[in-house]
C-alpha cells in the first residue's frame, strides 16, 4: 500500500475548531470526537500550538514568555510545521479524521488581528509551512465559535489563571474576533459559523447539523 493511500479505504479529513478564548470550543471538540467515532471513524484529537513533543514545548514559550510579535509568529508556525509533518499528515494519509483545536486561522486572528502583525508575512509563512504535494494544507471544515468579545471576557474571568493571550484587554479580543470574521469572509465554504452565545445543547445541535451535512461525516 502506498504511504499516501488511506488504510481505511476513504480519504482522511481535517476539521479545525476556532474562536476567541472563552467561546467554548474546547468543551465541544471531545463531544464531536465521540460522535464521529460512534459513526465508525478513526478520530485523532489534537491542538495548536502543540500536538507533538516539540510543538508542546514551543506552546509553553508562546503562552508564557514575553516576546515580540515576529518571534511569536515564527514560533507558532514552527510548531505547526512539526505538528503537520509528525502528526496531522500521517493521520490523514491513513484515512483518519483529524480534529484540531485551532489551526492557521488562529494565527491570522491572534497575531494578525490582535497583535496587528503584517498579514503579508503571515501569508508567506502559511505558504512555506503548509504547502505539500497536494497543495496548501487547510482544514476541510472549520467550526467557528462566534461570540462577542465582551461575553467571552465574562466567561474567561471565571475559568482559570490567564496566559499571556487571555490576559489581553477587550480591544485585543475585538480585533481577534474581526480577524476571524475576515478569514471566514475570504473562504466561506470552509467555515461553519456557530452561535456560541446559545446554551450548550443548542451549540452542540449546530455543530452536529453542520458536520452531518458534510458527505464524508
CSV table of C-alpha atoms in Angstrom, one decimal:
chain,number,residue,atom,x,y,z
A,1,UNK,CA,0.0,0.0,0.0
A,2,UNK,CA,1.3,3.5,-0.9
A,3,UNK,CA,2.1,5.6,2.3
A,4,UNK,CA,-0.4,8.2,0.9
A,5,UNK,CA,-3.2,5.7,0.3
A,6,UNK,CA,-5.8,5.7,3.1
A,7,UNK,CA,-5.6,2.4,5.0
A,8,UNK,CA,-9.4,2.8,5.8
A,9,UNK,CA,-10.3,2.9,2.1
A,10,UNK,CA,-11.6,6.5,2.4
A,11,UNK,CA,-9.7,9.8,2.4
A,12,UNK,CA,-8.7,11.5,5.7
A,13,UNK,CA,-10.4,14.7,6.6
A,14,UNK,CA,-9.3,17.7,8.7
A,15,UNK,CA,-11.6,19.7,11.0
A,16,UNK,CA,-10.4,22.7,13.0
A,17,UNK,CA,-12.2,24.4,15.8
A,18,UNK,CA,-11.7,28.1,16.1
A,19,UNK,CA,-12.9,31.0,18.3
A,20,UNK,CA,-11.7,33.6,20.8
A,21,UNK,CA,-10.7,32.5,24.3
A,22,UNK,CA,-13.9,31.9,26.2
A,23,UNK,CA,-16.0,30.9,23.2
A,24,UNK,CA,-16.4,27.3,24.5
A,25,UNK,CA,-15.0,25.4,21.6
A,26,UNK,CA,-12.8,23.1,23.7
A,27,UNK,CA,-15.8,21.8,25.6
A,28,UNK,CA,-17.4,20.6,22.4
A,29,UNK,CA,-14.4,19.1,20.5
A,30,UNK,CA,-14.3,16.0,22.7
A,31,UNK,CA,-18.1,15.5,22.1
A,32,UNK,CA,-17.6,15.7,18.4
A,33,UNK,CA,-14.8,13.1,18.6
A,34,UNK,CA,-17.1,10.7,20.4
A,35,UNK,CA,-19.9,11.3,17.9
A,36,UNK,CA,-17.6,10.6,14.9
A,37,UNK,CA,-16.1,7.5,16.5
A,38,UNK,CA,-19.6,6.2,17.0
A,39,UNK,CA,-20.1,6.5,13.3
A,40,UNK,CA,-17.1,4.3,12.6
A,41,UNK,CA,-14.3,6.9,12.0
A,42,UNK,CA,-10.8,6.8,13.4
A,43,UNK,CA,-10.5,10.2,15.1
A,44,UNK,CA,-7.3,11.9,16.1
A,45,UNK,CA,-7.8,14.7,18.6
A,46,UNK,CA,-5.1,17.4,18.8
A,47,UNK,CA,-4.4,21.1,19.3
A,48,UNK,CA,-2.3,24.1,18.3
A,49,UNK,CA,0.1,25.2,19.3
A,50,UNK,CA,1.1,21.7,20.3
A,51,UNK,CA,0.3,18.2,19.2
A,52,UNK,CA,3.9,16.8,19.3
A,53,UNK,CA,6.6,16.9,22.0
A,54,UNK,CA,8.5,19.7,20.2
A,55,UNK,CA,5.3,21.7,19.5
A,56,UNK,CA,4.1,21.4,23.1
A,57,UNK,CA,7.5,22.8,24.3
A,58,UNK,CA,7.1,25.7,21.9
A,59,UNK,CA,3.5,26.2,23.1
A,60,UNK,CA,4.7,26.8,26.6
A,61,UNK,CA,7.1,29.5,25.4
A,62,UNK,CA,4.4,31.2,23.2
A,63,UNK,CA,1.8,31.2,26.1
A,64,UNK,CA,4.0,32.3,28.9
A,65,UNK,CA,7.2,34.0,27.8
A,66,UNK,CA,7.1,37.7,26.7
A,67,UNK,CA,8.3,38.2,23.1
A,68,UNK,CA,7.8,40.4,20.1
A,69,UNK,CA,5.1,39.6,17.5
A,70,UNK,CA,7.5,38.3,14.9
A,71,UNK,CA,9.1,35.9,17.3
A,72,UNK,CA,5.7,34.8,18.4
A,73,UNK,CA,4.5,34.2,14.8
A,74,UNK,CA,7.7,32.3,13.9
A,75,UNK,CA,7.4,30.0,17.0
A,76,UNK,CA,3.7,29.3,16.2
A,77,UNK,CA,4.4,28.4,12.6
A,78,UNK,CA,7.5,26.3,13.6
A,79,UNK,CA,5.2,24.3,16.0
A,80,UNK,CA,2.7,24.0,13.2
A,81,UNK,CA,5.2,22.6,10.8
A,82,UNK,CA,6.3,19.9,13.2
A,83,UNK,CA,2.7,19.1,14.0
A,84,UNK,CA,1.8,18.7,10.3
A,85,UNK,CA,4.8,16.6,9.5
A,86,UNK,CA,4.8,14.4,12.6
A,87,UNK,CA,1.2,14.0,13.4
A,88,UNK,CA,-1.5,15.6,11.1
A,89,UNK,CA,-0.3,14.4,7.7
A,90,UNK,CA,0.4,10.8,8.7
A,91,UNK,CA,-3.1,10.6,10.3
A,92,UNK,CA,-4.8,12.0,7.2
A,93,UNK,CA,-2.8,9.6,5.0
A,94,UNK,CA,-4.2,6.6,6.8
A,95,UNK,CA,-7.8,7.9,6.4
A,96,UNK,CA,-8.3,9.3,9.9
A,97,UNK,CA,-10.5,12.3,10.8
A,98,UNK,CA,-8.2,14.9,12.5
A,99,UNK,CA,-9.9,17.3,14.9
A,100,UNK,CA,-7.6,20.2,15.8
A,101,UNK,CA,-8.3,22.8,18.5
A,102,UNK,CA,-7.1,25.8,16.5
A,103,UNK,CA,-5.0,26.0,13.3
A,104,UNK,CA,-3.8,28.7,11.0
A,105,UNK,CA,-6.9,30.9,11.2
A,106,UNK,CA,-5.9,31.5,14.8
A,107,UNK,CA,-2.6,32.9,13.7
A,108,UNK,CA,-4.3,35.4,11.4
A,109,UNK,CA,-6.8,36.2,14.1
A,110,UNK,CA,-4.4,36.5,17.1
A,111,UNK,CA,-1.1,37.5,15.6
A,112,UNK,CA,-2.7,39.3,12.6
A,113,UNK,CA,-5.8,40.8,14.1
A,114,UNK,CA,-5.0,41.0,17.8
A,115,UNK,CA,-1.3,42.0,17.5
A,116,UNK,CA,-1.7,43.9,14.3
A,117,UNK,CA,1.1,41.8,12.7
A,118,UNK,CA,1.8,42.1,9.0
A,119,UNK,CA,-0.7,39.8,7.2
A,120,UNK,CA,1.6,39.5,4.2
A,121,UNK,CA,4.3,37.9,6.4
A,122,UNK,CA,1.7,35.5,7.8
A,123,UNK,CA,0.6,34.6,4.3
A,124,UNK,CA,4.1,33.8,3.4
A,125,UNK,CA,4.6,31.7,6.5
A,126,UNK,CA,1.4,29.9,5.7
A,127,UNK,CA,2.7,29.1,2.2
A,128,UNK,CA,6.1,27.9,3.4
A,129,UNK,CA,4.8,25.8,6.3
A,130,UNK,CA,1.6,24.2,4.9
A,131,UNK,CA,2.5,23.6,1.2
A,132,UNK,CA,2.9,20.0,0.1
A,133,UNK,CA,2.5,17.7,-2.9
A,134,UNK,CA,-1.3,18.2,-2.8
A,135,UNK,CA,-1.1,21.9,-2.4
A,136,UNK,CA,-1.7,24.2,0.6
A,137,UNK,CA,-3.0,22.2,3.6
A,138,UNK,CA,-6.1,23.7,5.0
A,139,UNK,CA,-8.9,22.2,7.1
A,140,UNK,CA,-11.8,20.6,5.1
A,141,UNK,CA,-14.1,22.2,7.7
A,142,UNK,CA,-13.5,25.0,10.2
A,143,UNK,CA,-16.1,25.2,13.0
A,144,UNK,CA,-16.0,28.8,14.1
A,145,UNK,CA,-17.5,29.6,17.5
A,146,UNK,CA,-18.6,33.2,17.0
A,147,UNK,CA,-19.1,35.1,20.3
A,148,UNK,CA,-18.9,38.8,21.2
A,149,UNK,CA,-15.6,39.7,22.9
A,150,UNK,CA,-17.4,41.1,25.9
A,151,UNK,CA,-19.3,37.8,26.5
A,152,UNK,CA,-16.1,35.8,26.1
A,153,UNK,CA,-14.4,38.0,28.6
A,154,UNK,CA,-17.1,37.3,31.2
A,155,UNK,CA,-16.6,33.6,30.7
A,156,UNK,CA,-12.8,33.7,30.9
A,157,UNK,CA,-13.0,35.6,34.2
A,158,UNK,CA,-14.5,32.6,35.9
A,159,UNK,CA,-12.2,30.0,34.4
A,160,UNK,CA,-8.5,29.9,35.4
A,161,UNK,CA,-5.4,32.0,35.7
A,162,UNK,CA,-4.8,33.6,32.4
A,163,UNK,CA,-1.9,33.0,30.0
A,164,UNK,CA,-0.4,36.0,28.1
A,165,UNK,CA,-3.2,35.9,25.5
A,166,UNK,CA,-6.1,35.5,27.9
A,167,UNK,CA,-4.8,38.4,29.9
A,168,UNK,CA,-5.2,40.9,27.0
A,169,UNK,CA,-7.8,43.6,27.1
A,170,UNK,CA,-11.2,43.7,25.5
A,171,UNK,CA,-10.0,45.7,22.5
A,172,UNK,CA,-7.5,43.0,21.7
A,173,UNK,CA,-10.2,40.3,21.6
A,174,UNK,CA,-12.4,42.5,19.5
A,175,UNK,CA,-9.6,42.7,16.9
A,176,UNK,CA,-9.2,38.9,17.2
A,177,UNK,CA,-12.9,38.4,16.5
A,178,UNK,CA,-12.6,40.7,13.5
A,179,UNK,CA,-9.6,38.7,12.3
A,180,UNK,CA,-11.7,35.5,12.4
A,181,UNK,CA,-14.6,37.3,10.5
A,182,UNK,CA,-12.2,38.3,7.8
A,183,UNK,CA,-10.9,34.7,7.4
A,184,UNK,CA,-14.5,33.5,7.2
A,185,UNK,CA,-15.4,36.1,4.6
A,186,UNK,CA,-12.4,35.1,2.5
A,187,UNK,CA,-13.2,31.3,2.5
A,188,UNK,CA,-16.9,31.0,3.4
A,189,UNK,CA,-17.3,27.4,2.0
A,190,UNK,CA,-14.8,26.1,4.6
A,191,UNK,CA,-16.3,27.8,7.6
A,192,UNK,CA,-19.3,26.6,9.7
A,193,UNK,CA,-20.4,29.5,11.9
A,194,UNK,CA,-21.7,28.5,15.3
A,195,UNK,CA,-23.6,31.0,17.5
A,196,UNK,CA,-21.6,30.3,20.7
A,197,UNK,CA,-23.8,32.6,22.8
A,198,UNK,CA,-26.6,30.0,22.9
A,199,UNK,CA,-26.9,27.3,25.7
A,200,UNK,CA,-24.6,24.3,25.4
A,201,UNK,CA,-27.2,22.0,23.9
A,202,UNK,CA,-28.1,24.5,21.2
A,203,UNK,CA,-24.4,25.0,20.4
A,204,UNK,CA,-23.9,21.2,20.0
A,205,UNK,CA,-27.0,21.0,17.8
A,206,UNK,CA,-25.5,23.5,15.4
A,207,UNK,CA,-22.2,21.5,15.3
A,208,UNK,CA,-23.9,18.2,14.7
A,209,UNK,CA,-26.0,19.7,11.9
A,210,UNK,CA,-23.0,21.3,10.2
A,211,UNK,CA,-20.8,18.2,10.4
A,212,UNK,CA,-23.7,15.9,9.4
A,213,UNK,CA,-24.2,18.0,6.2
A,214,UNK,CA,-20.7,17.0,5.0
A,215,UNK,CA,-20.9,13.9,2.7
A,216,UNK,CA,-17.8,12.4,4.4
A,217,UNK,CA,-19.1,12.6,8.0
